[in-house]
Amino acid sequence: MREIPLNPVPNQRLQIIVADNLWDLTIKAARKMMVCDIRCNEKVVMLATRATADAPLIPYTHLALAGNFAFITEQDALPWYEAFGKTQSLIFWGPDD
């Protein structure tokens, strides 16, 4: 398992490489929630998926073969950019974790 650093800004894009896979995440504020676009090796995995607390961002096992992400928050609060890096974090885990 690996923690992915996030900035406390409403819209951000980041790339990470894990086990020879290039992950591209776009995290955006959408009204009162955060949504994520997820690509792996330039292929769309999920678009505008709602960010929830303590649940996989990629809800389907067949799409998460190379790994998955989740927001960890205090008291199961919905992820919100102002809390990134304080009380909320993003984690990644691969098939071997």
Backbone as a chain_set.jsonl record, in Angstrom:
{"seq": "MREIPLNPVPNQRLQIIVADNLWDLTIKAARKMMVCDIRCNEKVVMLATRATADAPLIPYTHLALAGNFAFITEQDALPWYEAFGKTQSLIFWGPDD", "coords": {"N": [[0.84, -1.166, 0.0], [0.422, 2.256, -0.684], [0.789, 5.684, 0.048], [-0.536, 8.476, -1.598], [0.531, 11.65, -2.211], [-1.436, 14.596, -1.882], [-2.457, 17.86, -2.904], [-3.93, 20.622, -1.16], [-5.991, 21.752, -2.967], [-8.704, 22.675, -5.192], [-8.823, 21.464, -7.767], [-6.865, 19.1, -9.375], [-4.195, 17.336, -11.023], [-2.434, 14.318, -11.263], [0.331, 12.097, -11.712], [1.462, 8.789, -11.33], [3.821, 6.148, -11.153], [3.577, 2.767, -10.839], [4.68, -0.442, -10.442], [5.399, -0.684, -13.209], [3.184, 0.466, -14.405], [1.548, 3.324, -15.593], [-0.235, 5.611, -13.922], [-2.764, 7.981, -14.174], [-4.355, 10.507, -12.614], [-7.104, 12.634, -12.222], [-8.433, 14.928, -10.114], [-11.275, 16.526, -9.042], [-13.239, 19.26, -7.811], [-16.692, 19.143, -7.499], [-19.436, 20.708, -7.158], [-20.527, 19.892, -4.079], [-18.866, 17.744, -3.666], [-16.101, 15.521, -4.408], [-14.777, 14.421, -7.482], [-13.317, 11.91, -9.597], [-11.163, 11.212, -12.33], [-9.748, 8.401, -13.775], [-6.992, 6.966, -15.266], [-5.109, 4.348, -16.728], [-2.056, 3.586, -18.009], [-2.632, 5.249, -20.188], [-5.201, 4.479, -20.867], [-8.641, 4.82, -20.391], [-10.018, 4.215, -17.257], [-11.947, 4.89, -15.293], [-14.334, 7.505, -15.393], [-15.215, 10.571, -13.979], [-15.895, 9.463, -11.479], [-17.432, 9.266, -8.353], [-15.933, 10.391, -5.402], [-15.681, 8.656, -2.484], [-15.621, 7.865, 1.036], [-13.251, 5.616, 2.404], [-13.634, 3.522, 0.53], [-13.127, 1.611, -2.447], [-12.034, 3.427, -5.316], [-12.233, 2.462, -7.868], [-14.756, 0.542, -8.585], [-15.141, -1.973, -9.706], [-13.914, -5.173, -9.962], [-12.772, -6.339, -12.273], [-11.792, -4.115, -13.596], [-9.846, -3.204, -11.96], [-7.465, -4.618, -11.997], [-4.753, -3.92, -12.111], [-4.454, -2.454, -9.853], [-5.774, -0.257, -7.242], [-7.454, 2.623, -5.803], [-8.156, 4.59, -2.861], [-9.826, 6.924, -0.764], [-8.908, 7.861, 2.441], [-10.421, 8.931, 5.293], [-11.164, 10.961, 8.193], [-13.613, 9.917, 10.487], [-15.283, 8.938, 8.489], [-15.844, 11.011, 6.699], [-16.855, 12.684, 3.711], [-14.537, 12.918, 1.019], [-12.8, 15.983, 0.673], [-11.219, 18.722, -0.787], [-10.024, 20.706, 0.87], [-9.259, 19.375, 3.145], [-7.299, 17.643, 2.342], [-4.234, 16.067, 2.908], [-4.269, 16.777, 5.536], [-6.463, 15.715, 7.314], [-7.288, 13.851, 5.572], [-6.425, 11.401, 3.156], [-5.042, 9.886, 0.183], [-4.808, 6.607, -0.935], [-3.017, 3.953, -2.587], [-3.228, 0.642, -3.706], [-1.798, -2.359, -4.862], [-2.164, -5.469, -6.762], [-0.664, -7.252, -5.259], [-0.725, -6.383, -2.672]], "CA": [[0.0, 0.0, 0.0], [1.229, 3.463, -0.846], [0.045, 6.931, 0.16], [-0.318, 9.397, -2.705], [0.374, 13.013, -1.687], [-2.374, 15.485, -2.562], [-2.425, 19.265, -2.515], [-5.255, 21.101, -0.752], [-6.537, 22.623, -4.008], [-9.937, 22.052, -5.674], [-8.644, 20.673, -8.989], [-5.466, 18.722, -9.565], [-3.895, 16.16, -11.841], [-1.158, 13.736, -10.865], [0.721, 10.841, -12.345], [2.372, 7.943, -10.566], [4.19, 4.883, -11.792], [3.635, 1.66, -9.891], [4.819, -1.748, -11.108], [5.42, -0.467, -14.658], [1.922, 1.036, -14.879], [1.439, 4.767, -15.439], [-1.563, 6.026, -13.482], [-3.039, 9.403, -14.348], [-5.565, 10.835, -11.869], [-7.585, 14.002, -12.173], [-9.351, 15.051, -8.98], [-11.941, 17.814, -9.223], [-14.385, 19.614, -6.98], [-17.935, 19.217, -8.264], [-20.42, 21.144, -6.165], [-20.133, 19.587, -2.692], [-18.167, 16.455, -3.629], [-14.937, 15.381, -5.267], [-14.887, 13.372, -8.492], [-12.006, 11.503, -10.108], [-10.949, 10.495, -13.586], [-8.616, 7.497, -13.58], [-6.47, 6.314, -16.464], [-3.941, 3.497, -16.504], [-1.346, 3.416, -19.275], [-3.356, 6.065, -21.16], [-6.532, 3.938, -21.131], [-9.626, 5.254, -19.399], [-10.544, 3.203, -16.342], [-13.18, 5.471, -14.761], [-14.485, 8.949, -15.589], [-16.134, 11.27, -13.073], [-16.365, 8.602, -10.404], [-17.596, 10.016, -7.108], [-14.999, 10.019, -4.344], [-16.317, 8.363, -1.21], [-14.658, 7.543, 2.088], [-12.918, 4.233, 2.745], [-14.16, 2.587, -0.457], [-12.328, 1.667, -3.676], [-12.488, 4.346, -6.368], [-12.591, 1.608, -9.01], [-15.62, -0.409, -7.89], [-15.263, -3.241, -10.409], [-12.691, -5.956, -9.868], [-12.161, -6.565, -13.591], [-11.112, -2.887, -14.008], [-8.821, -2.883, -10.967], [-6.456, -5.685, -11.994], [-3.42, -3.35, -11.889], [-4.456, -1.757, -8.575], [-6.939, 0.555, -6.941], [-7.242, 3.786, -4.957], [-9.221, 4.91, -1.919], [-9.618, 8.042, 0.139], [-9.037, 7.548, 3.856], [-10.825, 10.17, 5.937], [-11.581, 10.832, 9.586], [-15.047, 9.785, 10.745], [-15.96, 8.644, 7.22], [-16.249, 12.241, 6.011], [-16.624, 12.661, 2.273], [-13.307, 13.617, 0.659], [-12.919, 17.378, 0.27], [-9.859, 19.192, -1.04], [-9.468, 21.504, 1.967], [-8.732, 18.464, 4.166], [-6.235, 16.806, 1.781], [-2.947, 16.232, 3.579], [-4.492, 17.059, 6.958], [-7.236, 14.608, 7.883], [-7.68, 12.962, 4.483], [-5.325, 11.003, 2.283], [-5.348, 8.969, -0.916], [-3.89, 5.464, -0.94], [-3.026, 3.036, -3.727], [-2.748, -0.708, -3.44], [-1.703, -3.208, -6.045], [-2.663, -6.827, -6.604], [0.136, -7.999, -4.287], [-0.873, -5.793, -1.332]], "C": [[0.892, 1.237, 0.0], [0.342, 4.699, -0.721], [0.454, 7.854, -0.973], [-0.507, 10.815, -2.167], [-0.568, 13.852, -2.56], [-2.195, 16.902, -2.045], [-3.826, 19.697, -2.105], [-5.812, 22.15, -1.724], [-7.731, 21.912, -4.642], [-9.772, 21.162, -6.909], [-7.169, 20.365, -9.169], [-5.357, 17.465, -10.41], [-2.537, 15.637, -11.4], [-0.939, 12.429, -11.597], [1.653, 10.106, -11.407], [2.653, 6.693, -11.386], [4.326, 3.845, -10.696], [3.673, 0.375, -10.693], [4.671, -1.623, -12.625], [4.088, 0.008, -15.239], [1.918, 2.531, -14.591], [-0.015, 5.103, -15.123], [-1.672, 7.534, -13.616], [-4.378, 9.679, -13.659], [-5.865, 12.32, -11.982], [-8.642, 14.043, -11.079], [-9.933, 16.452, -9.032], [-13.05, 18.0, -8.198], [-15.598, 19.766, -7.883], [-19.076, 19.466, -7.283], [-19.918, 20.823, -4.77], [-19.425, 18.24, -2.566], [-16.946, 16.507, -4.542], [-15.21, 14.24, -6.241], [-13.507, 13.114, -9.091], [-12.134, 10.876, -11.489], [-9.705, 9.652, -13.365], [-8.265, 6.868, -14.909], [-5.263, 5.47, -16.06], [-3.316, 3.219, -17.863], [-2.118, 4.041, -20.441], [-4.727, 5.518, -21.547], [-7.468, 4.376, -20.013], [-10.087, 4.053, -18.574], [-11.897, 3.663, -15.802], [-13.18, 6.963, -15.067], [-15.537, 9.473, -14.625], [-16.73, 10.345, -12.021], [-16.396, 9.408, -9.11], [-16.635, 9.484, -6.054], [-15.769, 9.833, -3.041], [-15.245, 7.977, -0.201], [-14.494, 6.036, 2.246], [-13.532, 3.195, 1.811], [-13.302, 2.696, -1.716], [-12.911, 2.662, -4.683], [-12.889, 3.582, -7.624], [-13.441, 0.474, -8.435], [-15.686, -1.803, -8.522], [-13.922, -3.965, -10.432], [-12.009, -6.123, -11.22], [-11.466, -5.309, -14.133], [-9.936, -2.541, -13.097], [-7.719, -3.935, -10.91], [-5.053, -5.158, -11.707], [-3.34, -2.581, -10.572], [-5.705, -0.908, -8.408], [-6.557, 1.669, -5.978], [-8.41, 3.921, -3.992], [-8.828, 6.143, -1.128], [-9.839, 7.553, 1.56], [-9.31, 8.871, 4.562], [-11.171, 9.904, 7.4], [-13.1, 10.792, 9.658], [-15.863, 9.602, 9.472], [-16.51, 9.884, 6.518], [-16.008, 12.071, 4.513], [-15.332, 13.41, 1.964], [-13.61, 15.041, 0.201], [-11.536, 17.988, 0.262], [-9.245, 19.973, 0.123], [-8.861, 20.634, 3.072], [-7.612, 17.565, 3.639], [-4.914, 17.114, 2.497], [-3.068, 16.55, 5.054], [-5.183, 15.862, 7.599], [-7.681, 13.612, 6.825], [-6.475, 12.646, 3.605], [-5.84, 10.039, 1.219], [-4.325, 7.846, -0.869], [-4.075, 4.673, -2.226], [-2.595, 1.678, -3.208], [-2.804, -1.521, -4.714], [-2.2, -4.601, -5.764], [-1.909, -7.64, -5.551], [0.004, -7.485, -2.868], [-1.988, -6.45, -0.551]], "O": [[1.965, 1.255, 0.602], [-0.734, 4.756, -1.316], [1.639, 7.998, -1.274], [-1.599, 11.154, -1.711], [-0.506, 13.822, -3.789], [-1.826, 17.114, -0.89], [-4.81, 19.192, -2.645], [-6.068, 23.292, -1.34], [-7.782, 20.682, -4.64], [-10.52, 20.198, -7.071], [-6.327, 21.261, -9.12], [-6.28, 16.656, -10.498], [-1.603, 16.41, -11.189], [-1.874, 11.759, -12.034], [2.519, 10.705, -10.769], [1.836, 6.251, -12.193], [5.09, 4.017, -9.747], [2.802, 0.13, -11.527], [3.911, -2.366, -13.245], [3.893, -0.048, -16.453], [2.244, 2.958, -13.484], [-0.906, 4.906, -15.948], [-0.77, 8.27, -13.215], [-5.412, 9.15, -14.068], [-4.972, 13.156, -11.851], [-9.618, 13.294, -11.11], [-9.202, 17.442, -9.064], [-13.704, 17.046, -7.776], [-15.535, 20.44, -8.911], [-19.602, 18.54, -6.665], [-18.953, 21.439, -4.318], [-19.388, 17.659, -1.482], [-16.789, 17.428, -5.344], [-15.798, 13.222, -5.874], [-12.642, 13.989, -9.089], [-13.066, 10.126, -11.777], [-8.713, 10.141, -12.824], [-9.12, 6.307, -15.594], [-4.502, 5.837, -15.165], [-3.968, 2.681, -18.758], [-2.242, 3.457, -21.517], [-5.356, 6.042, -22.466], [-7.121, 4.307, -18.834], [-10.489, 3.021, -19.113], [-12.875, 2.917, -15.847], [-12.135, 7.61, -15.005], [-16.611, 8.89, -14.476], [-17.917, 10.429, -11.708], [-15.462, 10.156, -8.822], [-16.537, 8.275, -5.842], [-16.428, 10.756, -2.563], [-14.085, 7.787, -0.566], [-15.468, 5.283, 2.224], [-13.907, 2.109, 2.251], [-12.798, 3.778, -2.018], [-14.125, 2.728, -4.874], [-13.781, 4.008, -8.358], [-12.896, -0.464, -7.854], [-16.239, -2.722, -7.918], [-12.916, -3.412, -10.877], [-10.782, -6.055, -11.301], [-10.636, -5.414, -15.036], [-9.122, -1.68, -13.432], [-7.101, -4.118, -9.861], [-4.24, -5.872, -11.12], [-2.266, -2.103, -10.208], [-6.566, -0.843, -9.285], [-5.467, 1.659, -5.406], [-9.51, 3.437, -4.258], [-7.65, 6.376, -0.857], [-10.845, 6.904, 1.848], [-8.53, 9.817, 4.447], [-11.436, 8.767, 7.792], [-13.785, 11.546, 8.968], [-17.003, 10.059, 9.388], [-17.523, 9.811, 5.823], [-15.066, 11.394, 4.101], [-15.055, 14.436, 2.584], [-14.55, 15.276, -0.558], [-10.762, 17.793, 1.199], [-8.034, 19.896, 0.329], [-8.035, 21.111, 3.849], [-7.031, 16.799, 4.408], [-4.536, 18.274, 2.663], [-2.059, 16.589, 5.758], [-4.563, 15.094, 8.334], [-8.37, 12.64, 7.133], [-5.627, 13.5, 3.346], [-6.92, 9.462, 1.343], [-3.123, 8.094, -0.774], [-5.128, 4.714, -2.863], [-1.7, 1.579, -2.368], [-3.72, -1.393, -5.527], [-2.617, -4.895, -4.644], [-2.448, -8.605, -5.01], [0.56, -8.08, -1.945], [-2.245, -6.074, 0.593]]}, "num_chains": 1, "name": "protein.A"}
